[in-house]
Coordinates of N, CA and C in Angstrom, one line a residue:
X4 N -38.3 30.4 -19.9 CA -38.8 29.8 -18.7 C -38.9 28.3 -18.9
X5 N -39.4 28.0 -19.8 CA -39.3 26.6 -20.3 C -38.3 25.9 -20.3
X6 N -37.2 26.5 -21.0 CA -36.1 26.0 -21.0 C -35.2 25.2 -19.6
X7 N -35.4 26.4 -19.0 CA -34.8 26.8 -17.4 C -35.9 25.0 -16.4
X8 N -37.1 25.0 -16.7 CA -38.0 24.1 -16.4 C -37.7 22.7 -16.4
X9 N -37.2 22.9 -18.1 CA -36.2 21.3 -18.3 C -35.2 21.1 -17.9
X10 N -34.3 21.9 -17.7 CA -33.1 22.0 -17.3 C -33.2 21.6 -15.6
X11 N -34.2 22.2 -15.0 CA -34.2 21.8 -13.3 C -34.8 20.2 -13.2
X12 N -36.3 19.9 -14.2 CA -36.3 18.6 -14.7 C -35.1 17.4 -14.5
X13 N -34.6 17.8 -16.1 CA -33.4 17.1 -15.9 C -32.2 16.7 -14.8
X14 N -31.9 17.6 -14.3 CA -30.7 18.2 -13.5 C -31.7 17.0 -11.7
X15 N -32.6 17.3 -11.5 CA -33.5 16.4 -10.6 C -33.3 14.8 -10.7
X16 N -33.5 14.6 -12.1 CA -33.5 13.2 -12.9 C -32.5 12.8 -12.5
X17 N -31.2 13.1 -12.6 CA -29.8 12.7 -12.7 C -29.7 12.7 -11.5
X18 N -30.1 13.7 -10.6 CA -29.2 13.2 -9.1 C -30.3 12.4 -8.6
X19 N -31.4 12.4 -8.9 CA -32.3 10.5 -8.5 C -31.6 9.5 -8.7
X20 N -31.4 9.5 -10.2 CA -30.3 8.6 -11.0 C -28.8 8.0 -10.0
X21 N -28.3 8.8 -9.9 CA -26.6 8.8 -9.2 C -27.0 8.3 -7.9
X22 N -27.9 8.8 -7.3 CA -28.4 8.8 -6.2 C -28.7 7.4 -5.4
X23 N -29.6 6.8 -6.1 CA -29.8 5.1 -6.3 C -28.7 4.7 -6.8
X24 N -27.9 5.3 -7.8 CA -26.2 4.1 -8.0 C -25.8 4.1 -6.9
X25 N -25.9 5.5 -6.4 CA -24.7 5.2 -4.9 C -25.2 4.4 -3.9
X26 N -27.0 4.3 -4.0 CA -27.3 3.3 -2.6 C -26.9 1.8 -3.2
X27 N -27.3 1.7 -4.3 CA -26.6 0.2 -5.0 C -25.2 -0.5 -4.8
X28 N -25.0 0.9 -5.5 CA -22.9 -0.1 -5.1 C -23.0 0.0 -3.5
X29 N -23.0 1.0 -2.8 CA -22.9 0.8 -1.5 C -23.1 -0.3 -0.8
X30 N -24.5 -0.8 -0.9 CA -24.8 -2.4 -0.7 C -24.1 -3.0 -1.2
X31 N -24.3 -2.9 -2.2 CA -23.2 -4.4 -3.0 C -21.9 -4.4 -1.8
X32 N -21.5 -3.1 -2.4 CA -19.7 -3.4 -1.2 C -20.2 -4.0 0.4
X33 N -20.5 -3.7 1.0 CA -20.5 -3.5 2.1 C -21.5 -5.2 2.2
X34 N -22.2 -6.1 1.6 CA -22.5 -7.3 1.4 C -21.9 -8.2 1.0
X35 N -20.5 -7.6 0.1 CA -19.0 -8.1 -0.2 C -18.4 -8.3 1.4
X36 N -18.4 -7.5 1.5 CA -17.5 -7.5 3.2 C -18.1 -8.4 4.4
X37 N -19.3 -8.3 4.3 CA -20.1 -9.0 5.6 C -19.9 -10.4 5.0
X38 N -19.9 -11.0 3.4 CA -20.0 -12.3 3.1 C -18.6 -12.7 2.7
X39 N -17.4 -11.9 2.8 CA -16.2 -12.4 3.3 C -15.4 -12.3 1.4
X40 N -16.2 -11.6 0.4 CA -16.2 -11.8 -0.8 C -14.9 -10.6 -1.0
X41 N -13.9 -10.7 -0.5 CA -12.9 -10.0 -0.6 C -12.4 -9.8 -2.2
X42 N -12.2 -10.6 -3.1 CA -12.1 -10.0 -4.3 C -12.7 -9.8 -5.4
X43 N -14.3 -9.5 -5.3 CA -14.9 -8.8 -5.3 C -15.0 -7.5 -5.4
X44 N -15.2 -7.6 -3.7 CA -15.4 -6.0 -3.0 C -13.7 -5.0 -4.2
X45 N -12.7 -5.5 -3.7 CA -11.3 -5.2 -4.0 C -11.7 -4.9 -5.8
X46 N -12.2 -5.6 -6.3 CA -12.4 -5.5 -8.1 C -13.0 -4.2 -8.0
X47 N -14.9 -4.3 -7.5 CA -15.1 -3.2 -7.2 C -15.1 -2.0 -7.0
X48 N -14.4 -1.6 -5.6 CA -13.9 -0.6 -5.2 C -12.6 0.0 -6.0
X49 N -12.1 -0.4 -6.8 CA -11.2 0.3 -7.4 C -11.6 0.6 -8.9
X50 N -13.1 0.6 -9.4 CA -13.4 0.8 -10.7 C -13.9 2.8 -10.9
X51 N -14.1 2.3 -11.8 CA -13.8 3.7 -12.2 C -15.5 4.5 -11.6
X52 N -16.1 3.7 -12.0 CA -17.9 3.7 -11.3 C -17.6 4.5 -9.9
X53 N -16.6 3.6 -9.0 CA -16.9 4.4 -7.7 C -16.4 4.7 -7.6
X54 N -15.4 5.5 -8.0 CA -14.7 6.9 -8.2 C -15.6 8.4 -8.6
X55 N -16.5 7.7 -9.6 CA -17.3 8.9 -10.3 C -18.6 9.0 -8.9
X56 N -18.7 7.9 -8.8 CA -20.0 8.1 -7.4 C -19.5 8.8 -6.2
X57 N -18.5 8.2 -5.5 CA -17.9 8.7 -4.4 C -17.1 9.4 -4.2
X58 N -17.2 10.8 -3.2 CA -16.1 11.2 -2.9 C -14.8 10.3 -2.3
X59 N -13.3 10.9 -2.3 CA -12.2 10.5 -1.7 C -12.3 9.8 -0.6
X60 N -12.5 10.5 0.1 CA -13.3 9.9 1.7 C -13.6 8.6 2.1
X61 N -14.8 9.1 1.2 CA -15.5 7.8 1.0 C -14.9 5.9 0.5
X62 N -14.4 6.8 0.0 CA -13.8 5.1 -0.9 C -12.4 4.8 0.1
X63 N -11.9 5.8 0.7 CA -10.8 5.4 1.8 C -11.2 4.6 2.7
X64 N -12.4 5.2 3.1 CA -13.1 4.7 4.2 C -13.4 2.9 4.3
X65 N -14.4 2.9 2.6 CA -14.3 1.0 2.6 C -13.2 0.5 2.5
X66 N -12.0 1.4 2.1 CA -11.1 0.3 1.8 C -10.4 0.1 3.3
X67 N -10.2 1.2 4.2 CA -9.7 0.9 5.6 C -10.9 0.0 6.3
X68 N -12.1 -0.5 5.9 CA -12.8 -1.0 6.4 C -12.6 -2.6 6.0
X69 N -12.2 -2.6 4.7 CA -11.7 -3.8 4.4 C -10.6 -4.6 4.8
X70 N -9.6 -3.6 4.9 CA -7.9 -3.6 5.3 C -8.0 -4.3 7.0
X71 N -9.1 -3.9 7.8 CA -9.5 -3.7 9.2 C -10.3 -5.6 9.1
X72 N -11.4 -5.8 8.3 CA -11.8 -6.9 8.5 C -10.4 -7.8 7.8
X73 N -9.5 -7.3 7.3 CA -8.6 -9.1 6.8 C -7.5 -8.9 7.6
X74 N -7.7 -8.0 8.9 CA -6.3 -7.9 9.5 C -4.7 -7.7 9.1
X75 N -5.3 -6.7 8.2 CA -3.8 -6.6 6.7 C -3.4 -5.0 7.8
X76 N -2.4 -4.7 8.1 CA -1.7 -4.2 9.2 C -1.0 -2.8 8.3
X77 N -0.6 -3.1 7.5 CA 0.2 -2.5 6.3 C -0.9 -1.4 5.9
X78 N -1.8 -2.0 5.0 CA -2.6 -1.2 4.2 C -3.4 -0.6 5.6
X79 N -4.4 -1.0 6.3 CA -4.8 -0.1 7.8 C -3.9 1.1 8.2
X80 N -2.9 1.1 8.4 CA -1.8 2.2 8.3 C -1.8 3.5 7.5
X81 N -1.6 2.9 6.2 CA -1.9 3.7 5.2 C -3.2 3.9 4.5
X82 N -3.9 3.3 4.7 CA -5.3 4.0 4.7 C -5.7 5.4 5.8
X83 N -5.4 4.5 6.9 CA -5.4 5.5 7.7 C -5.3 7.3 8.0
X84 N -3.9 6.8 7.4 CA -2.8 8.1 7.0 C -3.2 9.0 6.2
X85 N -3.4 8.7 5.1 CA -4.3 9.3 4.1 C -5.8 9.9 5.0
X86 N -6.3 9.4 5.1 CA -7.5 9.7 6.1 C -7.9 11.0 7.0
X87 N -6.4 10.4 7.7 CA -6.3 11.0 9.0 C -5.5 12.8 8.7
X88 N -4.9 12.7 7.4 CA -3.8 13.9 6.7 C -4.9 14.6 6.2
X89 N -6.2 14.6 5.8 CA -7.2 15.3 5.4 C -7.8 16.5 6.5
X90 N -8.7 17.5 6.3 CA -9.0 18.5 7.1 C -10.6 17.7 7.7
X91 N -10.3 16.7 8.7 CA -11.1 16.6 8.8 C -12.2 17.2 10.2
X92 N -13.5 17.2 9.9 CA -13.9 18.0 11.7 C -13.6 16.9 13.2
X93 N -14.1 17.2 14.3 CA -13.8 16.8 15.3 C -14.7 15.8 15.3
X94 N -15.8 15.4 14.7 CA -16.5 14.5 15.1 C -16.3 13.0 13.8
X95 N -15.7 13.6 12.9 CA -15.4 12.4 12.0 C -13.6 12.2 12.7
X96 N -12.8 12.8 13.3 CA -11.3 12.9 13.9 C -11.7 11.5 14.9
X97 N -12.9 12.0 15.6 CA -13.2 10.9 16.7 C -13.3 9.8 16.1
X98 N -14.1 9.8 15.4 CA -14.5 7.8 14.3 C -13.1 6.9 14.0
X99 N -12.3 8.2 13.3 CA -11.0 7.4 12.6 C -10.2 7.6 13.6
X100 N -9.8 8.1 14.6 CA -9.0 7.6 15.7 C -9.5 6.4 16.6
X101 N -10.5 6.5 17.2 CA -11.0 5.4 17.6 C -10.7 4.1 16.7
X102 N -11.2 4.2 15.7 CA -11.6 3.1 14.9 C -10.0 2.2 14.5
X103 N -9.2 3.5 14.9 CA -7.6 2.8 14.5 C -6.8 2.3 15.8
X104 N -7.2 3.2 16.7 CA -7.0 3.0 17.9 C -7.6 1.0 18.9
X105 N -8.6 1.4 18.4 CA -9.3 -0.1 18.6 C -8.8 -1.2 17.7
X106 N -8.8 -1.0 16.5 CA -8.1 -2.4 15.8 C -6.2 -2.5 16.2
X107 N -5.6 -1.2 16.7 CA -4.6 -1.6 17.0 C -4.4 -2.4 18.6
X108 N -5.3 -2.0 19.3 CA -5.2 -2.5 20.8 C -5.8 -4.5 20.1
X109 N -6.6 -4.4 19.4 CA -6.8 -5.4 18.7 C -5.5 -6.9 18.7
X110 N -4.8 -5.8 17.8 CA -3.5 -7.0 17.8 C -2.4 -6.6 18.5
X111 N -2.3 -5.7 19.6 CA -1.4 -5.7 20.8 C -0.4 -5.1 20.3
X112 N -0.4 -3.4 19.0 CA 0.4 -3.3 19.1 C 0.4 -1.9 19.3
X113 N 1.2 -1.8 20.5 CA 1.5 -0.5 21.4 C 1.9 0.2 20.7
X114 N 2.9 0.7 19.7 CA 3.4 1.8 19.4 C 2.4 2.5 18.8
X115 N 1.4 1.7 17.9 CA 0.2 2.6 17.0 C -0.8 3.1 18.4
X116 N -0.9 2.1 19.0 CA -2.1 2.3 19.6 C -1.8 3.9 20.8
X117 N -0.6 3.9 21.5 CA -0.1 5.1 21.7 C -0.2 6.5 20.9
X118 N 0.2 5.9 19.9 CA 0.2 7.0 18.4 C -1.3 7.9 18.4
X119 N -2.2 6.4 18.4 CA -3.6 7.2 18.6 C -4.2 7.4 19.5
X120 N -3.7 7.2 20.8 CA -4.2 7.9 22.0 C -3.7 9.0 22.0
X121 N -2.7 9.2 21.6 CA -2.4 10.8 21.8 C -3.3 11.7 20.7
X122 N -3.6 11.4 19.8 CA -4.0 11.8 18.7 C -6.0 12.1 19.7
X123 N -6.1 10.9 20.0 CA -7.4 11.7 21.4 C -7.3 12.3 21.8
X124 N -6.5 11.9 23.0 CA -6.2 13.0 23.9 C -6.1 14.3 23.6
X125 N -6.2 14.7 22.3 CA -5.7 16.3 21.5 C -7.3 16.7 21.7
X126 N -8.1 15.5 21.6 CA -9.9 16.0 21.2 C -10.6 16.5 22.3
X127 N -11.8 17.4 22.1 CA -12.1 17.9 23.4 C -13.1 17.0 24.0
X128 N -13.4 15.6 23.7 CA -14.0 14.6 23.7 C -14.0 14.1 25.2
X129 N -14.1 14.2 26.2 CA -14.0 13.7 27.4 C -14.3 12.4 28.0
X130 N -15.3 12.2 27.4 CA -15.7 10.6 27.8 C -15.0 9.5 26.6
X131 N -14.7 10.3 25.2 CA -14.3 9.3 24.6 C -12.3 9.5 25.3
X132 N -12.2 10.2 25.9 CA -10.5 10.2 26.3 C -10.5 9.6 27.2
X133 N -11.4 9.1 28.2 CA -11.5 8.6 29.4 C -11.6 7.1 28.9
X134 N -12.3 6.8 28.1 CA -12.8 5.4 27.7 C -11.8 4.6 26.9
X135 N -10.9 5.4 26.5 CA -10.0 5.2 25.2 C -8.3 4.7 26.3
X136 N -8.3 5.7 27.3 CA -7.2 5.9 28.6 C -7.2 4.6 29.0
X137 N -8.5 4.1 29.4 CA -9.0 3.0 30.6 C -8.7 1.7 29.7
X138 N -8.9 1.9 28.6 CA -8.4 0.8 27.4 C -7.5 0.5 27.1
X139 N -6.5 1.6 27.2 CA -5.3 1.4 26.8 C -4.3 0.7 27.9
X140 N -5.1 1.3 29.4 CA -4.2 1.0 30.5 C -4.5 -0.3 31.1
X141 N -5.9 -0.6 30.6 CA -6.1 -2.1 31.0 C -5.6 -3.5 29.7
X142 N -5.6 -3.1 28.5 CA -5.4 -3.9 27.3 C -3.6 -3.9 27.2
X143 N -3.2 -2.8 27.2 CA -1.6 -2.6 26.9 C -1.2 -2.8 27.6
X144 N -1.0 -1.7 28.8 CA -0.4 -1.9 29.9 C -0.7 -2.7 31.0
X145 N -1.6 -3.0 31.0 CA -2.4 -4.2 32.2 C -1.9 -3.7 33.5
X146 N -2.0 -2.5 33.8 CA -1.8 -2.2 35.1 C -3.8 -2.2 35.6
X147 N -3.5 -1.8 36.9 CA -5.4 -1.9 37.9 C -5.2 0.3 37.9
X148 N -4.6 0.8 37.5 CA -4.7 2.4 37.4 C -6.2 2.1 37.7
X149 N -7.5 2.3 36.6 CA -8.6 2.4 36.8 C -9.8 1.8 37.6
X150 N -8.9 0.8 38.3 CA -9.9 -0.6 39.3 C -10.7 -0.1 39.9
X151 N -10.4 1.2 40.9 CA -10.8 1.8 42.2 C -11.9 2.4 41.4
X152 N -11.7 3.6 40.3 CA -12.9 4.1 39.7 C -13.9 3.1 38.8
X153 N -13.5 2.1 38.0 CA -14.4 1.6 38.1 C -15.2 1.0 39.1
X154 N -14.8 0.4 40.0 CA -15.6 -0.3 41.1 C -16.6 0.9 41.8
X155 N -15.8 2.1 42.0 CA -16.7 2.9 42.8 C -17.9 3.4 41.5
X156 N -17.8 3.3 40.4 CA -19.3 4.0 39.6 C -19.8 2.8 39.6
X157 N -19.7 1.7 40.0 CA -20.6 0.5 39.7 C -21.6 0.6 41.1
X158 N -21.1 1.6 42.4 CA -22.4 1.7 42.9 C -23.4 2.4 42.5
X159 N -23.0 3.8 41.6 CA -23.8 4.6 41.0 C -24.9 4.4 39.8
X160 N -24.4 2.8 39.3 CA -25.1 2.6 38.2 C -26.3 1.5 38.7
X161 N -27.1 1.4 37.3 CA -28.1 0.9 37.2 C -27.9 -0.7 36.5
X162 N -28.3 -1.8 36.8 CA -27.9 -3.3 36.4 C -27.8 -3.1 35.0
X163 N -28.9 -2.1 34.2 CA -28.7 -2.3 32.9 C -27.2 -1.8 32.1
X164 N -26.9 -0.8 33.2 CA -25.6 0.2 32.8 C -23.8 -0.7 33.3
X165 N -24.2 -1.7 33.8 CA -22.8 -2.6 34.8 C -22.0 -2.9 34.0
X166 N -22.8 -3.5 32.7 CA -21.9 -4.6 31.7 C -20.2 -4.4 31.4
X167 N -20.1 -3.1 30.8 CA -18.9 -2.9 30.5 C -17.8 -2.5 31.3
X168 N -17.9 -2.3 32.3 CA -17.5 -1.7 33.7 C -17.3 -3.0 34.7
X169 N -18.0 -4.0 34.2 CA -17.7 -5.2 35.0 C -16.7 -5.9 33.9
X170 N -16.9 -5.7 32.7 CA -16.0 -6.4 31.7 C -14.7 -6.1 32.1
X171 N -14.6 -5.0 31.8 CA -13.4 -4.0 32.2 C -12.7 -4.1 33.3
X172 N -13.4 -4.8 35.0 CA -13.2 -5.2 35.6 C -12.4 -6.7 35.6
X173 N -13.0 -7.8 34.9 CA -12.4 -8.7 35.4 C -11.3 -9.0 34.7
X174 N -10.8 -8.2 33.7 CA -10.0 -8.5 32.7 C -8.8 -7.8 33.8
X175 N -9.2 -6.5 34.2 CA -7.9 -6.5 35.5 C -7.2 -7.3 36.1
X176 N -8.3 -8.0 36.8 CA -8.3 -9.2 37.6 C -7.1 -10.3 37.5
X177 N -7.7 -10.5 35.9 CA -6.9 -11.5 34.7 C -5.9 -11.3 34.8
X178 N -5.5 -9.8 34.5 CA -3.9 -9.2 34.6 C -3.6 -9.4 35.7
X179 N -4.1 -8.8 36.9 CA -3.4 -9.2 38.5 C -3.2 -10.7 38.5
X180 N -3.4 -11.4 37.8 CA -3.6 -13.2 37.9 C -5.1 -13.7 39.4
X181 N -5.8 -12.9 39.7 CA -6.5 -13.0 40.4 C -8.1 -13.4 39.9
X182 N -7.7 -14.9 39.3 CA -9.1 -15.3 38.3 C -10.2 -15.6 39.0
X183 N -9.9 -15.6 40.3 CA -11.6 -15.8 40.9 C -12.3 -14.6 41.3
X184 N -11.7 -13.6 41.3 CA -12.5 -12.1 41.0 C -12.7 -11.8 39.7
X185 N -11.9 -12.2 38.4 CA -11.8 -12.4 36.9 C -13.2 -13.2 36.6
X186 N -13.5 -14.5 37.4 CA -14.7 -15.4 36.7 C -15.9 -14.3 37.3
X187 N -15.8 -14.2 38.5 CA -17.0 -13.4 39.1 C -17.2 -12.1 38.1
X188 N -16.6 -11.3 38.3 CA -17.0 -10.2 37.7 C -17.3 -10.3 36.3
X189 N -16.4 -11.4 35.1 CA -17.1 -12.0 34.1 C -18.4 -12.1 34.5
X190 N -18.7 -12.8 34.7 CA -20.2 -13.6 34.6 C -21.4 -12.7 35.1
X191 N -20.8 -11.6 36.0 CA -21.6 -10.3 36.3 C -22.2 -9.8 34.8
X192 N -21.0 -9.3 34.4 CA -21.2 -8.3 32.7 C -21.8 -9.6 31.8
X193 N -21.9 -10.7 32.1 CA -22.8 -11.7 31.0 C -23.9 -11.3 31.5
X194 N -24.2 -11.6 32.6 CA -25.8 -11.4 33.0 C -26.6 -9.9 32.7
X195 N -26.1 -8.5 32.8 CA -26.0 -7.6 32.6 C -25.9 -7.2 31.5
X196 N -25.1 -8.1 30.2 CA -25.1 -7.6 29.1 C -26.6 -8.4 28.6
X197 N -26.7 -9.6 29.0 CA -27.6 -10.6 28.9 C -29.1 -9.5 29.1
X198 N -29.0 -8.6 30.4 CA -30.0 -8.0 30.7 C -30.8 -6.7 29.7
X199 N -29.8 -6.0 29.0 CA -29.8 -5.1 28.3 C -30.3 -5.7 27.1
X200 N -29.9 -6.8 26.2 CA -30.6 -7.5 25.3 C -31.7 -8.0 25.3
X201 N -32.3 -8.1 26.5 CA -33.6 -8.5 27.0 C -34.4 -7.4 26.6
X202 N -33.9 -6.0 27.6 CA -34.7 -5.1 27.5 C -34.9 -4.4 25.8
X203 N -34.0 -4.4 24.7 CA -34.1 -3.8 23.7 C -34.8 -4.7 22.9
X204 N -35.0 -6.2 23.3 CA -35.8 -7.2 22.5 C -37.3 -7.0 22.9
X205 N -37.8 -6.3 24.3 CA -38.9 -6.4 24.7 C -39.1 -4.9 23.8
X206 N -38.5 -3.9 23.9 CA -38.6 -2.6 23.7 C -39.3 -2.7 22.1
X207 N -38.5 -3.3 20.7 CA -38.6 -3.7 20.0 C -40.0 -4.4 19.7
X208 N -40.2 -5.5 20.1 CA -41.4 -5.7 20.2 C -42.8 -5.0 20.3
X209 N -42.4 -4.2 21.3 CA -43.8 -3.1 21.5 C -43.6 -2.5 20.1
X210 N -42.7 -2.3 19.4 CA -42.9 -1.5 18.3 C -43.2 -1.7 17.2
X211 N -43.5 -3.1 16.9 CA -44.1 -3.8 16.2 C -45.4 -3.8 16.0

């Protein structure tokens, strides 16, 4: 019994131990990336330390997170790919489609961005297929497809809820070349987004 005592001891110790490595490097990396310390993070992330800490996944993940902040096009792809070729469930499928999906609408380029709307469209995700659709057809294709439904839920909503729905709005606008419904409805989603920051700064407060 003793033995068995040290043994759960020990075995406790170690994954405290690993435990705090992984919150450590984790910071580190991810304080590499926000302070722009690109070869670094890159020295880093390829040592043998976070290999032994992190699952596969994981270390794909900062490096597509890396690939995504230096606008490297190549490697995002193949990060991706690898990523995306894994068994992954439906709610981590949503993260890295989105997440690929948005940095390609990013730099305007349709064929990926297609790639991974279909790749939604497969999810049983409803509001992210809707959200992702409206994106595509206002960012890519710049057609007004969604004008009418946006405008009509902006009676249904609440000032706090407008912002992105007016965003979404005047960028249509922009595409129709119709910039004085473009500046108005802009300046709507400022005020609106303006308003929402209000409210989570007061919210905040109380909780102090």
């Amino acid at each position: 019994m003793k033995i068995i005592a040290v043994v759960v001891v020990v075995a406790i110790g170690m994954y405290v131990i690993v435990e705090n490595l992984k919150r450590s490097a984790y910071k580190r990396l991810v304080t590499y990336l926000q302070e722009g310390k690109l070869e670094e993070f890159h020295k880093e992330i390829d040592s043998q330390s976070i290999k032994f800490l992190f699952p596969k996944i994981s270390v794909l993940d900062m490096k597509l997170n890396a690939a995504i902040v230096e606008q490297n096009k190549k490697q995002t792809i193949a990060y991706l790919e690898q990523i995306c070729a894994m068994p992954l469930p439906n709610s981590q499928k949503e993260i890295y489609y989105m997440k690929a999906f948005n940095f390609f609408v990013g730099i305007s380029d349709k064929k990926n961005c297609k790639l991974y709307l279909d790749k939604i469209n497969q999810l049983p995700n409803e509001r992210l297929k809707q959200e992702a659709n409206r994106v595509y057809n206002i960012y890519i294709l710049k057609n007004d497809k969604y004008l009418k439904d946006l405008l009509e839920e902006l009676e249904e909503m609440e000032d706090s809820q407008k912002g992105v729905n007016e965003f979404l709005i005047s960028i249509i606008y922009k595409n129709m070349k119709d910039f004085e419904k473009a500046e108005y409805y802009e300046e709507l989603s400022k005020e609106h987004f303006a308003l929402v920051d209000e409210m989570t700064s007061k919210k905040l407060n109380k909780q102090e």
